[in-house]
XYZ file of C-alpha atoms in Angstrom:
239
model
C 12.139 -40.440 -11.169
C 9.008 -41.113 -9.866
C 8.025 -44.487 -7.777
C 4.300 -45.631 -7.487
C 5.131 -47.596 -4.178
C 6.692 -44.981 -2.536
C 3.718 -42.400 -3.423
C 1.305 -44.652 -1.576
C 3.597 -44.664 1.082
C 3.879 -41.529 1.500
C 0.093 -40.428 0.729
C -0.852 -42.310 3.538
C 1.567 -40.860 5.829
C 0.171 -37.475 5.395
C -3.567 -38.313 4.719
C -3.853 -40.427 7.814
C -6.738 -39.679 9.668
C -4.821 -37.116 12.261
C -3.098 -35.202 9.853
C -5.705 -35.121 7.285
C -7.842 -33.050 9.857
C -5.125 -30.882 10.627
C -4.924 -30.087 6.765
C -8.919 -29.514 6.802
C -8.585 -27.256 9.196
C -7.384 -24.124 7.958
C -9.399 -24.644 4.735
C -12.434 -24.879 5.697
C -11.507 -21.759 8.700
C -10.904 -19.493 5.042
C -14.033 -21.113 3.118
C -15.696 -19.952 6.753
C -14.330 -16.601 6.958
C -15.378 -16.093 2.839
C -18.710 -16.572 3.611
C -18.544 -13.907 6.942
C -16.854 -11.408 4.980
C -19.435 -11.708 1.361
C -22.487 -11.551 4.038
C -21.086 -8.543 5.849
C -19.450 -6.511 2.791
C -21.180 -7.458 0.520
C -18.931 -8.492 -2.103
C -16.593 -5.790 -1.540
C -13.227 -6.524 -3.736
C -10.369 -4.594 -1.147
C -12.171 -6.834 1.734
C -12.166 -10.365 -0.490
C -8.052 -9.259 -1.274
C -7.437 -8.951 1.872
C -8.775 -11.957 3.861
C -7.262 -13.827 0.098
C -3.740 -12.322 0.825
C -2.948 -11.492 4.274
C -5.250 -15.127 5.310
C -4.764 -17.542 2.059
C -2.008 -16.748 0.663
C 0.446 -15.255 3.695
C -0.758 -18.021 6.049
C -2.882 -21.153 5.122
C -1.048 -22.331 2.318
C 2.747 -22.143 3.854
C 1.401 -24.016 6.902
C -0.207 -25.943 4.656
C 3.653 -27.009 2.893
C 4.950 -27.043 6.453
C 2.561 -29.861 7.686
C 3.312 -31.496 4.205
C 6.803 -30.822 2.980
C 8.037 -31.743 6.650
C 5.775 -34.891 6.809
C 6.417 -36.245 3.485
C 9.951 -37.399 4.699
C 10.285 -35.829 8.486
C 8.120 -39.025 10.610
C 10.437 -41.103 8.536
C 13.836 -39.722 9.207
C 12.718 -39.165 13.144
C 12.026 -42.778 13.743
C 14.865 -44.318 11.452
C 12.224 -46.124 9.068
C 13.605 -44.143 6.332
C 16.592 -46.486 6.442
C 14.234 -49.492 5.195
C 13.213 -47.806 2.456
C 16.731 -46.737 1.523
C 17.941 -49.732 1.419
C 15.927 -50.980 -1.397
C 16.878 -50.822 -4.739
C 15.705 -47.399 -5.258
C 17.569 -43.963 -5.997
C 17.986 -41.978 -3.262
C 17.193 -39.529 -5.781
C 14.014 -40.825 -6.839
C 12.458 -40.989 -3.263
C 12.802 -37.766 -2.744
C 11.401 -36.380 -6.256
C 8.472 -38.938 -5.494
C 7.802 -37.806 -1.687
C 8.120 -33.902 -3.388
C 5.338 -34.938 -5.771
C 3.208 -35.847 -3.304
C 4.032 -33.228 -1.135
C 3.419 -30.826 -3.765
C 0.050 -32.349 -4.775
C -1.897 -32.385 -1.504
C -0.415 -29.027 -0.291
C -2.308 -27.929 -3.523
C -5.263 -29.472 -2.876
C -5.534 -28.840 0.214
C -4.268 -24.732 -0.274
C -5.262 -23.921 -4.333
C -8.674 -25.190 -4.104
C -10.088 -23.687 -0.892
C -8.685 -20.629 -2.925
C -10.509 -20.851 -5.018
C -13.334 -22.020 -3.365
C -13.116 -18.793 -1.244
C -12.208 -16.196 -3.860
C -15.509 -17.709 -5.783
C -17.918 -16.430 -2.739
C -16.202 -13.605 -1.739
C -16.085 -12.182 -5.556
C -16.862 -14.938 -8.183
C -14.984 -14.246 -11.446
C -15.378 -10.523 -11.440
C -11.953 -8.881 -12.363
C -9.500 -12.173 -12.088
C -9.228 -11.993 -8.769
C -10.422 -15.636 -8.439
C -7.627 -16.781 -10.681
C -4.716 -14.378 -9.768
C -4.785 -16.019 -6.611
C -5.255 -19.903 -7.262
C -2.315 -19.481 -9.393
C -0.598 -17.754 -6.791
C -1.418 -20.205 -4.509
C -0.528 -22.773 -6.904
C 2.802 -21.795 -7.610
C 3.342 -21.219 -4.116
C 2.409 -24.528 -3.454
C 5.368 -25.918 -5.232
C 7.972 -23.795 -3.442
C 6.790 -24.234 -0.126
C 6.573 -28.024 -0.378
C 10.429 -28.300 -2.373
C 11.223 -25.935 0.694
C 9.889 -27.628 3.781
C 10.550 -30.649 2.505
C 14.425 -30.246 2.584
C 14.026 -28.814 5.646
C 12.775 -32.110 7.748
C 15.774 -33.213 5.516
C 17.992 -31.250 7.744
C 16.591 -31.590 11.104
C 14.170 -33.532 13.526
C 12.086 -29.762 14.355
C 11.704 -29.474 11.038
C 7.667 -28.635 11.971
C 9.462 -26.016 14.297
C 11.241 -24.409 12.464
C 9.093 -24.059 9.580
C 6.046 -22.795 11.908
C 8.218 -19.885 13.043
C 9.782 -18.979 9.604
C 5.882 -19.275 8.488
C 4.536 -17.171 11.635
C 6.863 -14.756 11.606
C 8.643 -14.076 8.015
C 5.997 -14.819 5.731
C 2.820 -13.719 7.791
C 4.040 -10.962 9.735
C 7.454 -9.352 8.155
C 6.629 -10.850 4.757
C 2.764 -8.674 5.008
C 3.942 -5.707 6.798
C 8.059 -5.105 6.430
C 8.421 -3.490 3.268
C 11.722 -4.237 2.859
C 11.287 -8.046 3.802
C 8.327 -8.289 1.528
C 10.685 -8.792 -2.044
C 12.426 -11.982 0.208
C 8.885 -13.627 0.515
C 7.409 -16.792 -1.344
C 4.417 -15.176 -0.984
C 5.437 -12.040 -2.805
C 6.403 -13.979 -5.864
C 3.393 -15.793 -5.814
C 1.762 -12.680 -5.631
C 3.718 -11.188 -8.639
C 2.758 -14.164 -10.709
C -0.573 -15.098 -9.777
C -1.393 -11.143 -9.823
C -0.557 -10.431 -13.348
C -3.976 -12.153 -14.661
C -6.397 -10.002 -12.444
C -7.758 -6.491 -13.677
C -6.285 -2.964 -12.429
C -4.395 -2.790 -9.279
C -6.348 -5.153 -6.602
C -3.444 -7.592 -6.482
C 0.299 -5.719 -6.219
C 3.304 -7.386 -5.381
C 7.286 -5.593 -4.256
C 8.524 -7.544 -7.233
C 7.219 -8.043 -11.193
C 5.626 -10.709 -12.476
C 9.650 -12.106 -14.184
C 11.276 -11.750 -11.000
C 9.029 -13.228 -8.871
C 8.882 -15.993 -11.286
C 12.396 -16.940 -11.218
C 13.050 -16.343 -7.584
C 10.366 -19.072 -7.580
C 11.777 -21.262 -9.851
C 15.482 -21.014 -8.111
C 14.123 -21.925 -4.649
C 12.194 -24.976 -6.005
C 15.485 -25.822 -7.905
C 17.972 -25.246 -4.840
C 15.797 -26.674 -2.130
C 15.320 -29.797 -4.297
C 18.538 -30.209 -4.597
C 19.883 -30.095 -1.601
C 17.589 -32.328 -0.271
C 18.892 -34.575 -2.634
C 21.999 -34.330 -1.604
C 20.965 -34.642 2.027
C 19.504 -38.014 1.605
C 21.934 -39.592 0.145
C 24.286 -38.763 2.909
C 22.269 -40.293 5.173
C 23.339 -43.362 7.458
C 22.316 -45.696 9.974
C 24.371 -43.787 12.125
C 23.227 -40.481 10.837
C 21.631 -38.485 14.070
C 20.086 -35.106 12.298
């Protein structure tokens, strides 16, 4: 299920030195923005949710699966070089579970501990909030990489395509559409990772067992069928 050489592989592929900047980038722009906010409200907890959700949580950490779900496998598929690696004696399976592994462990790195690296400064430990959301972002994480990754799966604009669903469901409808809010990643995040702060600072359109389980299922599904797309590739295979 899981293969060592294929990890390394793939760990270089996304922590080359171009991407790896591109994944520092938006990290260290919220550990930034943490530090602006504590100096100029002084701790404030509706100010630290809010750069936390609607900056962390709505858009660093799914660009953060885009740029690693999609290049876990994407690169690969584009050029044809995933063909080599097919052809070794290696499930299909298994090189996809490994390249989700990875893709799942540096989109938390690089998205779960800014979190918390941010929610720290802005409010410490005071009321959970600090927590709430490095789980959230955690589980997140997970979905967003099973998710992107099947996506450069499907097609060569996988980056595309995952920008806009990013930029526009998640960020904008998935922050401000009520009604597109209990179809959002990051509203189940939310609903998890939320249930471990204090009062009402962290809310979510769906409980804390929904959310949960829509999680779960997406992980599930998207894994799946990327799966399934892999082994249908061929040499001749164009998307």
């Amino acid at each position: 299920m899981f293969h060592p050489t294929v990890a390394r592989l793939t760990y270089r592929a996304l922590l080359g030195r171009r991407r790896a900047l591109v994944l520092g980038i938006l990290p260290s722009l919220l550990v930034l923005i943490a530090v602006a906010v504590r100096l100029l409200a002084d701790g404030d907890p509706r100010s630290s949710t809010d750069v936390l959700g609607r900056f962390a949580l709505a858009a660093m950490v799914p660009i953060i699966g885009v740029i690693a779900g999609t290049g876990a496998i994407g690169p690969e598929i584009d050029d044809g070089s995933v063909m080599y690696l097919l052809a070794k004696p290696v499930q299909r399976r298994t090189v996809l579970l490994t390249k989700l592994v990875v893709a799942i462990a540096v989109t938390m790195v690089f998205s779960a501990v800014p979190t918390l690296i941010a929610a720290l400064i802005l409010v410490g430990t005071a009321d959970g909030i600090a927590v709430a959301y490095t789980v959230a972002a955690l589980v997140a994480s997970v979905a967003y990489a099973s998710l992107f990754l099947m996506l450069g799966t499907l097609t060569r604009h996988a980056v595309v395509v995952g920008l806009v669903y990013t930029l526009i469901w998640e960020t904008l409808l998935g922050s401000y559409v009520a009604g597109a809010r209990s179809l959002s990643v990051q509203q189940w995040a939310l609903a998890v990772g939320g249930d471990l702060a204090e009062g009402k600072l962290i809310t979510s359109e769906v409980d804390m067992g929904t959310g949960a389980v829509l999680l779960t299922v997406v992980t599930v599904v998207a894994t799946w069928y990327g799966v399934r797309r892999l082994r249908s590739l061929t040499p001749a295979t164009e998307e």
